[in-house]
XYZ file of C-alpha atoms in Angstrom:
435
model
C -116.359 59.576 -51.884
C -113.190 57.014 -51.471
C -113.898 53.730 -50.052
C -113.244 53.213 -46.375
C -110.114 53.528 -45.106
C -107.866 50.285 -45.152
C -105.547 49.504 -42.281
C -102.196 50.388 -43.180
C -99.965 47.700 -43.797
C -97.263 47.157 -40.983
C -93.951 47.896 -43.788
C -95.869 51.190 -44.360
C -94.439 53.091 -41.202
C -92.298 53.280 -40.518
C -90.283 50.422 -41.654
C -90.900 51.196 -45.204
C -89.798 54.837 -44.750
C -86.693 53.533 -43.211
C -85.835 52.273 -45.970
C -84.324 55.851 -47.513
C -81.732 55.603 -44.510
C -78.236 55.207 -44.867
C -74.877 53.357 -42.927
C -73.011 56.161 -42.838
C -69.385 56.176 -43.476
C -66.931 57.131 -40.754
C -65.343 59.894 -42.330
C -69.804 61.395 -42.258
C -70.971 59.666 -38.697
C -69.561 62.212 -36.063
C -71.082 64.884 -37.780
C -74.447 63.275 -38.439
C -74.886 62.533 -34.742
C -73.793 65.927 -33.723
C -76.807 67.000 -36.120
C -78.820 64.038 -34.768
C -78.440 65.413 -30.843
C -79.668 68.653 -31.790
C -82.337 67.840 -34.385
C -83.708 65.199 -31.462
C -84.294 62.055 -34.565
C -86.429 61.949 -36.850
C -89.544 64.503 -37.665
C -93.140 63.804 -36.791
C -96.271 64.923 -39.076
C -95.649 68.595 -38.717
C -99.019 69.548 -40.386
C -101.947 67.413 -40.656
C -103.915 67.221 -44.044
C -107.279 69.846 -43.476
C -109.177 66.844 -44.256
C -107.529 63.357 -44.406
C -106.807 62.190 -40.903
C -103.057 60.883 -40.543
C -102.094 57.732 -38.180
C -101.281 57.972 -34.699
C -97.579 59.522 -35.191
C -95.171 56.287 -34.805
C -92.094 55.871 -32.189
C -89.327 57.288 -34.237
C -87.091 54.000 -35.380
C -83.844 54.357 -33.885
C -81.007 56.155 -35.991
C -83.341 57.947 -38.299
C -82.493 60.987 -37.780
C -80.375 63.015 -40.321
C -77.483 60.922 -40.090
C -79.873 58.362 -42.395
C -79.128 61.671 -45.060
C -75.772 62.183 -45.089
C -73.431 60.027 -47.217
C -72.611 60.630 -50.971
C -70.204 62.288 -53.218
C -66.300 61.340 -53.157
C -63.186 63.875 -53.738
C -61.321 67.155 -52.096
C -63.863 69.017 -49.892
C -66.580 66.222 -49.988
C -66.139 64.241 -46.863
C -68.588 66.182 -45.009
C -71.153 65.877 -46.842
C -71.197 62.265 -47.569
C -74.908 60.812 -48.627
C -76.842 58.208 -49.904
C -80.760 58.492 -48.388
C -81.438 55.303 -48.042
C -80.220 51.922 -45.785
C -79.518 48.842 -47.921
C -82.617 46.909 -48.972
C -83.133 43.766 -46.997
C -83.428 40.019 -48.308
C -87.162 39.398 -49.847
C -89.313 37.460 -47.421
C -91.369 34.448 -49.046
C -94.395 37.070 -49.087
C -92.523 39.280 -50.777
C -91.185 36.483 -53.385
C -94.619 35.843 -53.583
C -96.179 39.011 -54.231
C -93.697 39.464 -57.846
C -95.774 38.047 -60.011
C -98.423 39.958 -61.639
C -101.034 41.104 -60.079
C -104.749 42.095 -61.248
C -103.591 45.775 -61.969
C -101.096 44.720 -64.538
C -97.280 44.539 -65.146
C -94.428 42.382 -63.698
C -92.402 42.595 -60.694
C -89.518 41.450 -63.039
C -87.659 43.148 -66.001
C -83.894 43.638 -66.247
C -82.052 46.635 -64.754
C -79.982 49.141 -67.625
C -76.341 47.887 -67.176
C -74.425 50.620 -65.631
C -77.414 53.031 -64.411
C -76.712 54.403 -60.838
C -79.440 53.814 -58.955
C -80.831 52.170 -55.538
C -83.605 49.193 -55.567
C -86.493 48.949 -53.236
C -88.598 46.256 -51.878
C -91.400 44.886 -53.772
C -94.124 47.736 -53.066
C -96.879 46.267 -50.759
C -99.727 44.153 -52.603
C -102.337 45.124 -50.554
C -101.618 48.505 -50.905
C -101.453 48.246 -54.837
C -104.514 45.981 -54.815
C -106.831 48.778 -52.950
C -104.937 51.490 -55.257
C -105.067 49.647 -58.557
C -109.065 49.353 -57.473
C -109.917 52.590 -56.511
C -108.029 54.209 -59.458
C -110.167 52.167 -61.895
C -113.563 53.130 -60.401
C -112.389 56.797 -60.682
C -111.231 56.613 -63.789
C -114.503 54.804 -64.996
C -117.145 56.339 -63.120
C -116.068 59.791 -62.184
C -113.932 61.166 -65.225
C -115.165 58.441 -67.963
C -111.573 58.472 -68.621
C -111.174 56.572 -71.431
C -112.732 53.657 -73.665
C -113.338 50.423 -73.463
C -110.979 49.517 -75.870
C -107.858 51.129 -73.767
C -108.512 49.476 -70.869
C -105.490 46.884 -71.574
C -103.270 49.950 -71.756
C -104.827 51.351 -68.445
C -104.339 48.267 -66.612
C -100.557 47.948 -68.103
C -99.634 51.003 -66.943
C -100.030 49.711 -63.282
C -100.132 53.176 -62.268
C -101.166 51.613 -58.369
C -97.059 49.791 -58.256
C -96.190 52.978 -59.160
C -97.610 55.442 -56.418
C -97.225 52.884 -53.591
C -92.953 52.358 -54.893
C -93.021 56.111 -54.789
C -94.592 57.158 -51.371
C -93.787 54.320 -48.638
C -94.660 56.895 -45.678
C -98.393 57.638 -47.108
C -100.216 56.980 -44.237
C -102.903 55.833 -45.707
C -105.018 54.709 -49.252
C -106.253 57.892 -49.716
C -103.405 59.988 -49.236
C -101.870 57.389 -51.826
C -104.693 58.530 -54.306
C -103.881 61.924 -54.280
C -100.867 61.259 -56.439
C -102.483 58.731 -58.015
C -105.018 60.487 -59.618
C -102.546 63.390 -61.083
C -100.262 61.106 -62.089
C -102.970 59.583 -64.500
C -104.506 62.851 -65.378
C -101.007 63.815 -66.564
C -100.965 60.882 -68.565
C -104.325 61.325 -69.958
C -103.219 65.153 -70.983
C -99.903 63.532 -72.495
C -101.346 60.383 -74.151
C -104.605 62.575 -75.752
C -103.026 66.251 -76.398
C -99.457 65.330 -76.861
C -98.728 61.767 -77.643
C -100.135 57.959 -78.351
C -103.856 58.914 -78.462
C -104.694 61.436 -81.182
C -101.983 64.015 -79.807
C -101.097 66.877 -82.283
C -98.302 69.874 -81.572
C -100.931 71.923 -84.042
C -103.179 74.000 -81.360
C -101.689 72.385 -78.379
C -100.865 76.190 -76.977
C -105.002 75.860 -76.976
C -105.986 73.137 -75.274
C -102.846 73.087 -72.385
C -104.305 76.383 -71.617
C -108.053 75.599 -71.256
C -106.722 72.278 -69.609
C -104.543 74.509 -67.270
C -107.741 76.430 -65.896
C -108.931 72.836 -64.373
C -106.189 73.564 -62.088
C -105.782 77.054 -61.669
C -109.481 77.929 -61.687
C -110.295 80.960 -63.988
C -112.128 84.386 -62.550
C -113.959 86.255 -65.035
C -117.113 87.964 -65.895
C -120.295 86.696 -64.442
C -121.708 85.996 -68.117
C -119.199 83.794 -69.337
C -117.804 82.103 -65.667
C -120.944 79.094 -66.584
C -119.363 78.483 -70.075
C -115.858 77.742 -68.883
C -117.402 75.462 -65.888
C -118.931 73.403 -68.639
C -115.943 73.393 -70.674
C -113.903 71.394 -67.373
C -116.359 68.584 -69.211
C -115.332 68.887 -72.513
C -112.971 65.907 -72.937
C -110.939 63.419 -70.250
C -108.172 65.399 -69.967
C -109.763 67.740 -68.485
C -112.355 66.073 -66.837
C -109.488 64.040 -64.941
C -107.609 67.602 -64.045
C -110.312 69.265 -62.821
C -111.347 65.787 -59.850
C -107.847 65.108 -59.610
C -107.472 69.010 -58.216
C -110.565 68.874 -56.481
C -109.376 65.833 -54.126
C -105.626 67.551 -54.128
C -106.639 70.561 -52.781
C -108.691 68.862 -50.066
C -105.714 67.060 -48.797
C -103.222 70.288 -49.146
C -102.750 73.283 -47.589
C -102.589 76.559 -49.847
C -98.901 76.880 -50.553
C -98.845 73.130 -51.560
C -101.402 73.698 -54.187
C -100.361 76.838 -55.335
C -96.854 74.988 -55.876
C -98.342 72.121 -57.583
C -100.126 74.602 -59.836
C -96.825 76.091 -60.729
C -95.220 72.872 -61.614
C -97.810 71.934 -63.695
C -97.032 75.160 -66.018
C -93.747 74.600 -65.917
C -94.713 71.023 -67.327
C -97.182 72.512 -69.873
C -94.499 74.622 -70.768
C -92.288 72.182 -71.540
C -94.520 70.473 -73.825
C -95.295 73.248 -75.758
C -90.976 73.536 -76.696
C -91.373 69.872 -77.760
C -94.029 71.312 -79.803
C -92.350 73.841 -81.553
C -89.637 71.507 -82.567
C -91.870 68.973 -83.513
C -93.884 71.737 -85.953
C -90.304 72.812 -87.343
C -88.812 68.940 -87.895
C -86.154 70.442 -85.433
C -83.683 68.506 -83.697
C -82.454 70.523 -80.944
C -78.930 70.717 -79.593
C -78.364 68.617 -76.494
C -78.213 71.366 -74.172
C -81.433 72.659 -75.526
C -83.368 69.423 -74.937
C -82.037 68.867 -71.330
C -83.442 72.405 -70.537
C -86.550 71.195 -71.872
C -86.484 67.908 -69.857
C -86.458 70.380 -66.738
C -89.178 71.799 -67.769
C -91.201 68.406 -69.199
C -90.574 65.810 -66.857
C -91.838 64.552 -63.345
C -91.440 67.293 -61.153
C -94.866 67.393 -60.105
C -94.851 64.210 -59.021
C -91.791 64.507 -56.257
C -92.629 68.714 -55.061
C -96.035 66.741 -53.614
C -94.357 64.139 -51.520
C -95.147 65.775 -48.484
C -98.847 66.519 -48.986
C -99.064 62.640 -49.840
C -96.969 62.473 -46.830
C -99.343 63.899 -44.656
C -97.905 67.204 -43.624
C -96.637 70.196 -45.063
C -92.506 71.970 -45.635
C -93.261 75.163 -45.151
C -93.410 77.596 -48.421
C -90.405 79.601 -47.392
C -87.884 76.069 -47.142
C -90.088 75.059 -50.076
C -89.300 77.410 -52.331
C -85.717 78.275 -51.319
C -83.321 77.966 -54.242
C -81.147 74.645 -52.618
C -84.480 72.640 -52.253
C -85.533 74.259 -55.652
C -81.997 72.500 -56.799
C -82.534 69.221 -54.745
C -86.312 68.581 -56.695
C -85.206 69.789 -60.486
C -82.572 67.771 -60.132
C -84.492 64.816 -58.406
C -87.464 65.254 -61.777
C -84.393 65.685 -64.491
C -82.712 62.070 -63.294
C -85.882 60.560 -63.598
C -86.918 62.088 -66.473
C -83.735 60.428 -68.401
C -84.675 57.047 -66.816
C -88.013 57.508 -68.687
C -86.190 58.134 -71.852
C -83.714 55.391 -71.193
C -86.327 52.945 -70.626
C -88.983 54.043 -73.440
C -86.216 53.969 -75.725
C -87.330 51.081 -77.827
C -91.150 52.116 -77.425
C -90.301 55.396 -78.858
C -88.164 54.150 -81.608
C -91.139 51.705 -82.817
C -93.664 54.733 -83.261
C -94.057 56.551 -85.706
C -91.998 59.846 -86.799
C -88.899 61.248 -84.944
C -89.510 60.701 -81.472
C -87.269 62.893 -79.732
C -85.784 61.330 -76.569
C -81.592 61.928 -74.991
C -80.257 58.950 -77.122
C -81.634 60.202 -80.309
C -80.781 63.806 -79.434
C -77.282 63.007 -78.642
C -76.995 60.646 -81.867
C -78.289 63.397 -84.174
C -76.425 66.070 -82.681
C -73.101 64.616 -81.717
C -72.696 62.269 -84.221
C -72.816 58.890 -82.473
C -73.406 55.186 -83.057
C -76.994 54.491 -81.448
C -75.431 52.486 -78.848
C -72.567 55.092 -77.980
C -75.496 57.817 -77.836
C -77.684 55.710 -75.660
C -74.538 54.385 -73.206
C -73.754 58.394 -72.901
C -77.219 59.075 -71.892
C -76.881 56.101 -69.051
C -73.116 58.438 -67.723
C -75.435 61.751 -68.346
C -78.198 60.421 -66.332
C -75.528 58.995 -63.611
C -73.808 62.051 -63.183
C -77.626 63.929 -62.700
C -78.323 61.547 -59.802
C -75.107 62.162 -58.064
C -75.186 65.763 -58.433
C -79.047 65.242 -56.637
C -77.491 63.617 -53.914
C -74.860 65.755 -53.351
C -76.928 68.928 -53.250
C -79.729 66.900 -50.944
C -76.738 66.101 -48.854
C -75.729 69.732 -48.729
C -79.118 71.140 -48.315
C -79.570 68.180 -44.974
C -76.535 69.711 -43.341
C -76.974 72.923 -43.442
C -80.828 72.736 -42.544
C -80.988 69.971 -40.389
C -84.570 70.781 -39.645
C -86.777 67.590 -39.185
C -89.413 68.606 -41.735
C -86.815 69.600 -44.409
C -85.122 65.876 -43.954
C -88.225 63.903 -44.078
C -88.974 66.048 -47.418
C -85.730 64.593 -48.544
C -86.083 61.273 -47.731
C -89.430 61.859 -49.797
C -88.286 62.704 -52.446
C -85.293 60.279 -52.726
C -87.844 57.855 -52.166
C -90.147 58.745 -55.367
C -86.884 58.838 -57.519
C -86.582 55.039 -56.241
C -89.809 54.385 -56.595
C -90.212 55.981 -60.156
C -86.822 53.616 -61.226
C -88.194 50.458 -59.882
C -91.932 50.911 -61.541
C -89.526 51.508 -65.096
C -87.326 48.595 -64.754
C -90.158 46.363 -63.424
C -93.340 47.215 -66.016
C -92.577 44.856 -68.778
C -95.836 45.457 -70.160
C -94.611 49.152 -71.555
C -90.609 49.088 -71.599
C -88.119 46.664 -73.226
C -84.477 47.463 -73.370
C -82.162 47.833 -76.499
C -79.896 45.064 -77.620
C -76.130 47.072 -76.491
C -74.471 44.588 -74.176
C-alpha cells in the first residue's frame, strides 16, 4: 500500500489551480460575470474518489469562476468567446529560485523555450510534492512491477517522471491521487520504450503483444480452463506487469465511466502505434495529413481525459463523451503531441533508422530545408493550440456548468504542465541549431 499521506502543500489548492485563470479582456468580462452569477464561482469536488479521501473542499478564491475560461481567439464573430485558461504566472519566490536546480529524481528546472512556440509557463512544480512522487514511483517501479534493470536506472531517474505529474495536475489533492497518473504515465512508457521504441522495440508482432498487453487493462473473460493462463501471462514481462498495478490502483481511485474511458483511450493509443508500425514494416513515409491523423491517435490523450479522476471527482459520462469536449481533449493530446516531436527532434534524429516525427514528415513530403520543415511544425503546432482554446472557450460558454469548467481548467493545466516538463528536462531533449 502507498506511504502515508503527506500534507498537501499550501500552492496545491487552490492557489496552484488558480493559476489556469485568466484577466479577461473587456470586450469577454460582462459576459463571463453574467455566467459567473448564475454558475455561483467556481465548482467543488462533485464526486469523491470510492477510495482516496479528498481534502476538506477549499473557500472558492475569488473570481474563479468561468470568467477565469473565457478569453482567446481574435477576428469577426470571436469576441465572445475570448479565452486563455490561465492568470499570468507570478514572480518566483526565493524558494521557488531555489527549488530549480536538480533535484534527486533527475532533470533541470532550466532548458531553453522553442523560439516562436505558443504556449503559457507555469511555476516551478512543488519540490516536496516531486520529492514524495519521484520516491514512491521508484519503490513501485522496483518492488512491485520489477520494472526494469539496474542498468536503466539513469534513464528512469532522467525521465523525472515525478516534475512531470505534479506540472500537470496542480489541483491533486493529494500524493496518491498524484500517483495514479504517475504510474500510467510510466507504464506507457515502459510499453513504448520495450514494444515500440529505445529498448528492444520491434513493429514485427507488435499487433501481438499490444493486444495481450491491452487485456492488463481491459481484463479478459473466457473459459474457466484457460482464465489461470492469461492471469499468469499479466507477469510475463514489465510492460505488462506495470499495466496490469497501474490499472489496479486506477480503478480504485475512479468511478466506472472514468475507467471504461481510460480503457478506450488506451486503444486508441495502441492503435496508433500499430499505423506507425505498418509504415515502419513498409519503409513508408506517410503524407502529412496521414501522420497527423496518426498523432491523434498516438499521442497523450490518456494522460489529459484522466484529469479529473486525479482531480478527485468525476465529469459525468454524458458531458464526457459529448463531441465538443471530445474536440476540446483531441485537440488538447494533438498540441502536445507536436511539442513532443518538436522537442525530441534531435533525440530522434541521433537514433538509428528513419525516425518518423512532423519535421521529418513535412521535409520528406513537402520538400523542405530541415529548418523550414521544423519552423512549420512550430506554426502547425501553434495553430493546434489556438484552435484548443478556442473550442474550450466555446464549449465553457455554452456549458457553463462548474464540473465541465474545472475539467477545462484540467486539462489546460496538463497541456502546461506537459510543455514545461519538455522545455525543462535537459537530461532527454536538446534543441536544433535554427536561430
Amino acid at each position: 500500500m502507498p506511504a502515508p499521506e503527506l500534507p498537501p502543500p499550501q500552492s496545491s489548492l487552490p492557489e496552484a489551480a488558480s493559476h489556469f485563470g485568466v484577466h479577461v479582456l473587456a470586450e469577454a468580462a460582462a459576459r463571463a460575470h453574467d455566467i459567473t452569477a448564475a454558475t455561483g464561482g467556481p465548482p467543488p469536488c462533485t464526486t469523491s474518489p470510492p477510495v482516496l479521501a479528498a481534502p476538506p473542499a477549499a473557500t472558492p478564491a475569488p473570481g474563479a469562476g468561468p470568467e477565469r475560461i473565457l478569453r482567446g481567439p481574435t477576428g469577426l464573430g470571436t469576441t465572445s468567446l475570448r479565452m486563455i485558461l490561465r492568470d499570468k504566472v507570478p514572480a518566483p519566490s526565493a524558494a521557488t529560485e531555489e527549488s530549480k536546480a536538480e533535484s534527486r529524481a533527475g532533470g533541470s528546472a532550466e532548458g531553453k523555450v522553442i523560439p516562436g512556440l505558443y504556449h503559457h509557463p507555469i511555476p516551478e512544480p512543488d519540490p516536496v510534492r516531486v520529492e514524495e512522487v519521484s520516491r514512491r514511483i521508484k519503490s513501485w517501479a522496483l518492488d512491485e512491477v520489477s520494472l526494469y534493470p539496474e542498468d536503466w536506472e539513469e534513464q528512469f531517474d532522467g525521465f523525472s517522471v515525478g516534475r512531470y505529474m505534479v506540472g500537470c495536475h496542480p489541483d491533486a489533492p493529494s500524493i496518491d491521487h498524484l500517483m495514479i497518473a504517475t504510474r500510467l504515465m510510466v507504464a506507457e512508457n515502459a510499453v513504448d520504450d520495450c514494444y515500440c521504441e529505445d529498448h528492444g522495440g520491434s513493429p514485427i508482432g507488435l499487433g501481438e503483444r499490444l493486444l495481450l498487453a491491452h487485456t492488463a487493462l481491459d481484463a479478459l473473460h473466457t473459459a474457466a480452463e484457460y482464465q489461470p493462463l492469461w492471469a499468469k501471462s499479466l507477469h510475463a514481462d514489465a510492460p505488462r506487469r506495470a499495466y496490469r498495478s497501474a490499472m489496479e490502483y486506477f480503478v480504485q481511485a475512479a468511478g466506472p465511466s472514468q475507467a471504461d474511458r481510460l480503457r478506450h483511450d488506451m486503444a486508441r493509443l495502441h492503435l496508433g502505434y500499430l499505423a506507425e508500425a505498418a509504415w515502419a514494416q513498409m519503409d513508408h513515409v506517410p503524407e502529412v495529413w496521414e501522420y497527423l491523423a496518426m498523432r491523434q491517435f498516438n499521442n497523450f490523450r490518456p494522460c489529459p481525459t484522466i484529469t479529473d479522476t486525479v482531480g478527485g471527482y468525476e465529469l459525468p459520462a454524458d458531458l464526457h463523451a459529448r463531441p465538443d469536449t471530445q474536440k476540446v481533449i483531441a485537440l488538447a493530446g494533438n498540441a502536445t503531441t507536436i511539442v513532443n516531436d518538436l522537442y525530441s527532434y534531435t533525440k530522434e534524429l541521433d537514433a538509428p533508422g528513419l525516425h518518423l516525427n512532423l519535421p521529418v514528415v513535412l521535409r520528406e513530403r513537402e520538400g523542405l530545408s530541415e529548418r523550414d520543415a521544423y519552423l512549420k511544425s512550430v506554426e502547425i503546432h501553434n495553430e493546434l493550440m489556438h484552435d484548443f482554446e478556442t473550442a474550450a472557450a466555446s464549449l465553457a460558454a455554452d456549458l457553463p456548468l462548474p464540473g465541465v469548467l474545472r475539467f477545462l481548467r484540467g486539462v489546460a493545466a496538463w497541456v502546461d504542465g506537459n510543455h514545461h516538463w519538455h522545455q525543462s528536462n535537459t537530461y532527454r531533449y536538446s534543441l536544433p541549431d535554427f536561430w
